[in-house]
Amino acid sequence: MNVDTELRGDDIREIYAWLDEIPLSRPKRNVTRDFSDGVLIAEILKRYYPKIVDIKNYIPASNTMNKIDNWSTLNRKVFPKINMKLSPELIKRLAQSQPGVIERVLYEIRTKIIKDCNADRNALFKDCEEGCIIELDASNPEDSLNQMVPRKVFIKLKKESDEKTNTICALQKRIDHLETMLAFKEQQIEDLTAQLVSSFDKM
């Protein structure tokens, strides 16, 4: 991840405005210090990539070594899955709350999220009939989470969901039937075993 480029004032304001839209576990008073342990970064990534982030892996920390541990866990378990990587030196600078560093990391993360969200959305809408209304690509990650789905896409997804639900219900009924049959067979075995024991006792 290249964070050596200086950000423009507009870029920084966009980052802060974006952060204000995200519900985080603690208030943002000083971004450099508040984000230094990596926990809030984990929460942000959990919001946009819920399947690859386990929040329990990240514990609020006040000392530098524990902060580095959190960032290293992100660097090992999460960032590679979204094609990002932090250098050891960058992790150290983040943990030490060096001014201006977290804003550049947030800028890179925000850019990546927008790109991925729009790519997912475009893949979802690829079968939309010509002429249907599709909103322009989002330039804010929060917008990408709330965009409208064309009716044709919604109907297709609803049909697929219903088919999967019906399949699950049918399989569950089959499982219930097999469990009932198994219980019946087990009872028969118990009854036959009891009869055999009783017969041997009478001999």
PDB file of C-alpha atoms in Angstrom:
ATOM      1  CA  MET A   1       0.000   0.000   0.000  1.00  0.00           C
ATOM      2  CA  ASN A   2       1.466   3.343  -1.075  1.00  0.00           C
ATOM      3  CA  VAL A   3       0.683   6.044   1.467  1.00  0.00           C
ATOM      4  CA  ASP A   4       3.494   8.448   0.678  1.00  0.00           C
ATOM      5  CA  THR A   5       1.366  10.623  -1.593  1.00  0.00           C
ATOM      6  CA  GLU A   6       0.128  13.781   0.063  1.00  0.00           C
ATOM      7  CA  LEU A   7      -3.652  14.072   0.222  1.00  0.00           C
ATOM      8  CA  ARG A   8      -5.501  17.184  -0.882  1.00  0.00           C
ATOM      9  CA  GLY A   9      -7.696  19.030   1.551  1.00  0.00           C
ATOM     10  CA  ASP A  10     -10.805  17.861  -0.323  1.00  0.00           C
ATOM     11  CA  ASP A  11      -9.687  14.231  -0.012  1.00  0.00           C
ATOM     12  CA  ILE A  12      -9.245  14.549   3.739  1.00  0.00           C
ATOM     13  CA  ARG A  13     -12.635  16.233   4.134  1.00  0.00           C
ATOM     14  CA  GLU A  14     -14.268  13.411   2.153  1.00  0.00           C
ATOM     15  CA  ILE A  15     -12.624  10.845   4.423  1.00  0.00           C
ATOM     16  CA  TYR A  16     -13.851  12.584   7.575  1.00  0.00           C
ATOM     17  CA  ALA A  17     -17.360  12.979   6.118  1.00  0.00           C
ATOM     18  CA  TRP A  18     -17.389   9.277   5.253  1.00  0.00           C
ATOM     19  CA  LEU A  19     -16.307   8.317   8.775  1.00  0.00           C
ATOM     20  CA  ASP A  20     -19.126  10.433  10.215  1.00  0.00           C
ATOM     21  CA  GLU A  21     -21.629   8.232   8.339  1.00  0.00           C
ATOM     22  CA  ILE A  22     -20.324   4.974   9.803  1.00  0.00           C
ATOM     23  CA  PRO A  23     -21.589   3.781  13.216  1.00  0.00           C
ATOM     24  CA  LEU A  24     -18.465   2.822  15.140  1.00  0.00           C
ATOM     25  CA  SER A  25     -18.054   1.419  18.642  1.00  0.00           C
ATOM     26  CA  ARG A  26     -16.470   4.560  20.025  1.00  0.00           C
ATOM     27  CA  PRO A  27     -16.650   8.270  19.156  1.00  0.00           C
ATOM     28  CA  LYS A  28     -14.048   9.802  16.852  1.00  0.00           C
ATOM     29  CA  ARG A  29     -12.310  12.629  18.716  1.00  0.00           C
ATOM     30  CA  ASN A  30      -8.799  12.398  17.313  1.00  0.00           C
ATOM     31  CA  VAL A  31      -8.641  10.199  14.198  1.00  0.00           C
ATOM     32  CA  THR A  32      -4.893   9.616  14.400  1.00  0.00           C
ATOM     33  CA  ARG A  33      -5.116   8.372  17.990  1.00  0.00           C
ATOM     34  CA  ASP A  34      -8.556   6.739  17.792  1.00  0.00           C
ATOM     35  CA  PHE A  35      -7.566   4.542  14.836  1.00  0.00           C
ATOM     36  CA  SER A  36      -4.072   3.711  16.062  1.00  0.00           C
ATOM     37  CA  ASP A  37      -4.987   0.287  17.498  1.00  0.00           C
ATOM     38  CA  GLY A  38      -6.638  -0.920  14.277  1.00  0.00           C
ATOM     39  CA  VAL A  39      -9.956  -1.771  15.939  1.00  0.00           C
ATOM     40  CA  LEU A  40     -12.003   0.884  14.138  1.00  0.00           C
ATOM     41  CA  ILE A  41     -10.400  -0.103  10.837  1.00  0.00           C
ATOM     42  CA  ALA A  42     -11.535  -3.681  11.522  1.00  0.00           C
ATOM     43  CA  GLU A  43     -15.071  -2.394  12.172  1.00  0.00           C
ATOM     44  CA  ILE A  44     -15.087  -0.444   8.907  1.00  0.00           C
ATOM     45  CA  LEU A  45     -13.875  -3.439   6.935  1.00  0.00           C
ATOM     46  CA  LYS A  46     -16.449  -5.633   8.690  1.00  0.00           C
ATOM     47  CA  ARG A  47     -19.160  -3.288   7.410  1.00  0.00           C
ATOM     48  CA  TYR A  48     -18.155  -3.694   3.763  1.00  0.00           C
ATOM     49  CA  TYR A  49     -16.534  -7.148   3.818  1.00  0.00           C
ATOM     50  CA  PRO A  50     -18.529  -8.927   6.557  1.00  0.00           C
ATOM     51  CA  LYS A  51     -17.420 -12.441   5.639  1.00  0.00           C
ATOM     52  CA  ILE A  52     -13.688 -11.878   6.017  1.00  0.00           C
ATOM     53  CA  VAL A  53     -13.496  -9.943   9.293  1.00  0.00           C
ATOM     54  CA  ASP A  54     -13.928 -11.427  12.768  1.00  0.00           C
ATOM     55  CA  ILE A  55     -14.197  -8.477  15.159  1.00  0.00           C
ATOM     56  CA  LYS A  56     -13.316 -10.680  18.140  1.00  0.00           C
ATOM     57  CA  ASN A  57      -9.742 -10.822  16.836  1.00  0.00           C
ATOM     58  CA  TYR A  58      -9.214  -7.121  17.539  1.00  0.00           C
ATOM     59  CA  ILE A  59      -8.987  -5.871  21.111  1.00  0.00           C
ATOM     60  CA  PRO A  60      -8.785  -2.161  22.031  1.00  0.00           C
ATOM     61  CA  ALA A  61      -5.237  -1.372  23.044  1.00  0.00           C
ATOM     62  CA  SER A  62      -3.281   1.487  24.563  1.00  0.00           C
ATOM     63  CA  ASN A  63       0.271   0.204  24.314  1.00  0.00           C
ATOM     64  CA  THR A  64       2.176   0.123  21.044  1.00  0.00           C
ATOM     65  CA  MET A  65       2.889  -3.613  20.951  1.00  0.00           C
ATOM     66  CA  ASN A  66      -0.773  -4.588  21.289  1.00  0.00           C
ATOM     67  CA  LYS A  67      -1.689  -2.049  18.634  1.00  0.00           C
ATOM     68  CA  ILE A  68       0.891  -3.571  16.317  1.00  0.00           C
ATOM     69  CA  ASP A  69      -0.598  -7.022  17.030  1.00  0.00           C
ATOM     70  CA  ASN A  70      -4.023  -5.817  15.863  1.00  0.00           C
ATOM     71  CA  TRP A  71      -2.630  -4.268  12.696  1.00  0.00           C
ATOM     72  CA  SER A  72      -0.537  -7.372  12.019  1.00  0.00           C
ATOM     73  CA  THR A  73      -3.643  -9.551  12.340  1.00  0.00           C
ATOM     74  CA  LEU A  74      -5.457  -7.352   9.834  1.00  0.00           C
ATOM     75  CA  ASN A  75      -2.433  -7.506   7.580  1.00  0.00           C
ATOM     76  CA  ARG A  76      -2.350 -11.285   7.773  1.00  0.00           C
ATOM     77  CA  LYS A  77      -6.030 -12.227   7.761  1.00  0.00           C
ATOM     78  CA  VAL A  78      -7.932  -9.437   6.012  1.00  0.00           C
ATOM     79  CA  PHE A  79      -5.884  -7.161   3.777  1.00  0.00           C
ATOM     80  CA  PRO A  80      -4.580  -9.946   1.494  1.00  0.00           C
ATOM     81  CA  LYS A  81      -8.181 -10.930   0.716  1.00  0.00           C
ATOM     82  CA  ILE A  82      -8.854  -7.476  -0.708  1.00  0.00           C
ATOM     83  CA  ASN A  83      -5.462  -7.204  -2.420  1.00  0.00           C
ATOM     84  CA  MET A  84      -3.940  -4.812   0.076  1.00  0.00           C
ATOM     85  CA  LYS A  85      -0.833  -5.041   2.235  1.00  0.00           C
ATOM     86  CA  LEU A  86       0.796  -2.910   4.918  1.00  0.00           C
ATOM     87  CA  SER A  87       4.551  -2.805   5.406  1.00  0.00           C
ATOM     88  CA  PRO A  88       5.961  -3.405   8.902  1.00  0.00           C
ATOM     89  CA  GLU A  89       7.202   0.183   8.934  1.00  0.00           C
ATOM     90  CA  LEU A  90       3.744   1.507   8.060  1.00  0.00           C
ATOM     91  CA  ILE A  91       2.151  -0.602  10.809  1.00  0.00           C
ATOM     92  CA  LYS A  92       4.611   0.834  13.290  1.00  0.00           C
ATOM     93  CA  ARG A  93       3.825   4.394  12.182  1.00  0.00           C
ATOM     94  CA  LEU A  94       0.095   3.730  12.541  1.00  0.00           C
ATOM     95  CA  ALA A  95       0.512   2.235  16.015  1.00  0.00           C
ATOM     96  CA  GLN A  96       2.613   5.217  17.066  1.00  0.00           C
ATOM     97  CA  SER A  97      -0.127   7.652  15.924  1.00  0.00           C
ATOM     98  CA  GLN A  98       2.107   9.504  13.503  1.00  0.00           C
ATOM     99  CA  PRO A  99       0.144  12.448  12.034  1.00  0.00           C
ATOM    100  CA  GLY A 100      -1.250  12.103   8.520  1.00  0.00           C
ATOM    101  CA  VAL A 101      -0.601   8.368   8.177  1.00  0.00           C
ATOM    102  CA  ILE A 102      -4.061   6.993   9.039  1.00  0.00           C
ATOM    103  CA  GLU A 103      -5.736   9.426   6.628  1.00  0.00           C
ATOM    104  CA  ARG A 104      -3.701   8.014   3.744  1.00  0.00           C
ATOM    105  CA  VAL A 105      -4.533   4.447   4.778  1.00  0.00           C
ATOM    106  CA  LEU A 106      -8.217   5.347   5.070  1.00  0.00           C
ATOM    107  CA  TYR A 107      -8.057   6.965   1.634  1.00  0.00           C
ATOM    108  CA  GLU A 108      -6.656   3.753   0.115  1.00  0.00           C
ATOM    109  CA  ILE A 109      -9.219   1.607   1.930  1.00  0.00           C
ATOM    110  CA  ARG A 110     -12.093   3.871   0.900  1.00  0.00           C
ATOM    111  CA  THR A 111     -10.962   3.815  -2.740  1.00  0.00           C
ATOM    112  CA  LYS A 112     -10.744   0.021  -2.661  1.00  0.00           C
ATOM    113  CA  ILE A 113     -14.181  -0.331  -1.070  1.00  0.00           C
ATOM    114  CA  ILE A 114     -15.785   1.908  -3.700  1.00  0.00           C
ATOM    115  CA  LYS A 115     -14.129  -0.055  -6.491  1.00  0.00           C
ATOM    116  CA  ASP A 116     -15.203  -3.423  -5.086  1.00  0.00           C
ATOM    117  CA  CYS A 117     -18.759  -2.318  -4.264  1.00  0.00           C
ATOM    118  CA  ASN A 118     -19.275  -0.951  -7.754  1.00  0.00           C
ATOM    119  CA  ALA A 119     -17.768  -4.071  -9.319  1.00  0.00           C
ATOM    120  CA  ASP A 120     -20.129  -6.284  -7.299  1.00  0.00           C
ATOM    121  CA  ARG A 121     -23.060  -4.080  -8.250  1.00  0.00           C
ATOM    122  CA  ASN A 122     -22.192  -4.134 -11.942  1.00  0.00           C
ATOM    123  CA  ALA A 123     -21.885  -7.918 -11.836  1.00  0.00           C
ATOM    124  CA  LEU A 124     -25.303  -8.099 -10.190  1.00  0.00           C
ATOM    125  CA  PHE A 125     -26.882  -5.885 -12.849  1.00  0.00           C
ATOM    126  CA  LYS A 126     -25.200  -7.461 -15.871  1.00  0.00           C
ATOM    127  CA  ASP A 127     -28.398  -9.259 -16.899  1.00  0.00           C
ATOM    128  CA  CYS A 128     -30.570  -6.171 -16.586  1.00  0.00           C
ATOM    129  CA  GLU A 129     -32.492  -5.582 -19.799  1.00  0.00           C
ATOM    130  CA  GLU A 130     -31.440  -2.712 -22.022  1.00  0.00           C
ATOM    131  CA  GLY A 131     -33.167   0.523 -21.089  1.00  0.00           C
ATOM    132  CA  CYS A 132     -33.739  -0.260 -17.418  1.00  0.00           C
ATOM    133  CA  ILE A 133     -32.683   2.461 -15.009  1.00  0.00           C
ATOM    134  CA  ILE A 134     -29.416   1.878 -13.191  1.00  0.00           C
ATOM    135  CA  GLU A 135     -27.915   4.532 -10.998  1.00  0.00           C
ATOM    136  CA  LEU A 136     -24.378   5.730 -11.693  1.00  0.00           C
ATOM    137  CA  ASP A 137     -21.467   4.115  -9.896  1.00  0.00           C
ATOM    138  CA  ALA A 138     -21.258   5.246  -6.302  1.00  0.00           C
ATOM    139  CA  SER A 139     -18.451   7.566  -5.263  1.00  0.00           C
ATOM    140  CA  ASN A 140     -19.209   7.052  -1.567  1.00  0.00           C
ATOM    141  CA  PRO A 141     -19.039   3.579   0.013  1.00  0.00           C
ATOM    142  CA  GLU A 142     -22.224   4.241   1.998  1.00  0.00           C
ATOM    143  CA  ASP A 143     -24.084   5.097  -1.216  1.00  0.00           C
ATOM    144  CA  SER A 144     -23.009   1.801  -2.735  1.00  0.00           C
ATOM    145  CA  LEU A 145     -24.691  -0.039   0.153  1.00  0.00           C
ATOM    146  CA  ASN A 146     -28.007   1.707  -0.433  1.00  0.00           C
ATOM    147  CA  GLN A 147     -28.471   1.816  -4.204  1.00  0.00           C
ATOM    148  CA  MET A 148     -31.706   0.679  -5.813  1.00  0.00           C
ATOM    149  CA  VAL A 149     -31.929  -2.713  -7.493  1.00  0.00           C
ATOM    150  CA  PRO A 150     -33.712  -2.856 -10.892  1.00  0.00           C
ATOM    151  CA  ARG A 151     -36.976  -4.767 -10.832  1.00  0.00           C
ATOM    152  CA  LYS A 152     -35.721  -7.472 -13.196  1.00  0.00           C
ATOM    153  CA  VAL A 153     -32.719  -8.148 -10.981  1.00  0.00           C
ATOM    154  CA  PHE A 154     -34.900  -8.172  -7.866  1.00  0.00           C
ATOM    155  CA  ILE A 155     -37.331 -10.668  -9.438  1.00  0.00           C
ATOM    156  CA  LYS A 156     -34.460 -12.909 -10.513  1.00  0.00           C
ATOM    157  CA  LEU A 157     -32.868 -12.880  -7.065  1.00  0.00           C
ATOM    158  CA  LYS A 158     -36.253 -13.398  -5.384  1.00  0.00           C
ATOM    159  CA  LYS A 159     -36.924 -16.414  -7.597  1.00  0.00           C
ATOM    160  CA  GLU A 160     -33.510 -17.900  -6.826  1.00  0.00           C
ATOM    161  CA  SER A 161     -34.049 -17.291  -3.116  1.00  0.00           C
ATOM    162  CA  ASP A 162     -37.505 -18.914  -3.203  1.00  0.00           C
ATOM    163  CA  GLU A 163     -36.136 -21.934  -5.066  1.00  0.00           C
ATOM    164  CA  LYS A 164     -33.393 -22.375  -2.496  1.00  0.00           C
ATOM    165  CA  THR A 165     -35.897 -21.980   0.340  1.00  0.00           C
ATOM    166  CA  ASN A 166     -38.170 -24.625  -1.209  1.00  0.00           C
ATOM    167  CA  THR A 167     -35.215 -26.978  -1.645  1.00  0.00           C
ATOM    168  CA  ILE A 168     -34.192 -26.492   1.978  1.00  0.00           C
ATOM    169  CA  CYS A 169     -37.774 -27.156   3.147  1.00  0.00           C
ATOM    170  CA  ALA A 170     -37.982 -30.329   1.052  1.00  0.00           C
ATOM    171  CA  LEU A 171     -34.669 -31.556   2.408  1.00  0.00           C
ATOM    172  CA  GLN A 172     -35.740 -30.764   5.967  1.00  0.00           C
ATOM    173  CA  LYS A 173     -38.943 -32.761   5.489  1.00  0.00           C
ATOM    174  CA  ARG A 174     -36.888 -35.647   4.157  1.00  0.00           C
ATOM    175  CA  ILE A 175     -34.566 -35.435   7.149  1.00  0.00           C
ATOM    176  CA  ASP A 176     -37.522 -35.372   9.542  1.00  0.00           C
ATOM    177  CA  HIS A 177     -39.000 -38.459   7.829  1.00  0.00           C
ATOM    178  CA  LEU A 178     -35.697 -40.338   7.998  1.00  0.00           C
ATOM    179  CA  GLU A 179     -35.265 -39.429  11.671  1.00  0.00           C
ATOM    180  CA  THR A 180     -38.772 -40.733  12.391  1.00  0.00           C
ATOM    181  CA  MET A 181     -38.036 -43.966  10.527  1.00  0.00           C
ATOM    182  CA  LEU A 182     -34.737 -44.323  12.377  1.00  0.00           C
ATOM    183  CA  ALA A 183     -36.443 -43.855  15.739  1.00  0.00           C
ATOM    184  CA  PHE A 184     -39.055 -46.448  14.748  1.00  0.00           C
ATOM    185  CA  LYS A 185     -36.371 -48.945  13.714  1.00  0.00           C
ATOM    186  CA  GLU A 186     -34.449 -48.358  16.936  1.00  0.00           C
ATOM    187  CA  GLN A 187     -37.610 -49.013  18.945  1.00  0.00           C
ATOM    188  CA  GLN A 188     -38.191 -52.217  17.005  1.00  0.00           C
ATOM    189  CA  ILE A 189     -34.637 -53.344  17.754  1.00  0.00           C
ATOM    190  CA  GLU A 190     -35.109 -52.567  21.447  1.00  0.00           C
ATOM    191  CA  ASP A 191     -38.391 -54.530  21.510  1.00  0.00           C
ATOM    192  CA  LEU A 192     -36.837 -57.532  19.730  1.00  0.00           C
ATOM    193  CA  THR A 193     -33.818 -57.427  22.048  1.00  0.00           C
ATOM    194  CA  ALA A 194     -36.117 -57.389  25.085  1.00  0.00           C
ATOM    195  CA  GLN A 195     -38.064 -60.389  23.692  1.00  0.00           C
ATOM    196  CA  LEU A 196     -34.861 -62.327  23.103  1.00  0.00           C
ATOM    197  CA  VAL A 197     -33.613 -61.618  26.616  1.00  0.00           C
ATOM    198  CA  SER A 198     -36.966 -62.685  28.033  1.00  0.00           C
ATOM    199  CA  SER A 199     -36.885 -65.923  25.999  1.00  0.00           C
ATOM    200  CA  PHE A 200     -33.383 -66.792  27.220  1.00  0.00           C
ATOM    201  CA  ASP A 201     -34.461 -66.150  30.808  1.00  0.00           C
ATOM    202  CA  LYS A 202     -37.305 -68.664  30.466  1.00  0.00           C
ATOM    203  CA  MET A 203     -35.068 -71.401  29.075  1.00  0.00           C
TER     204      MET A 203
END
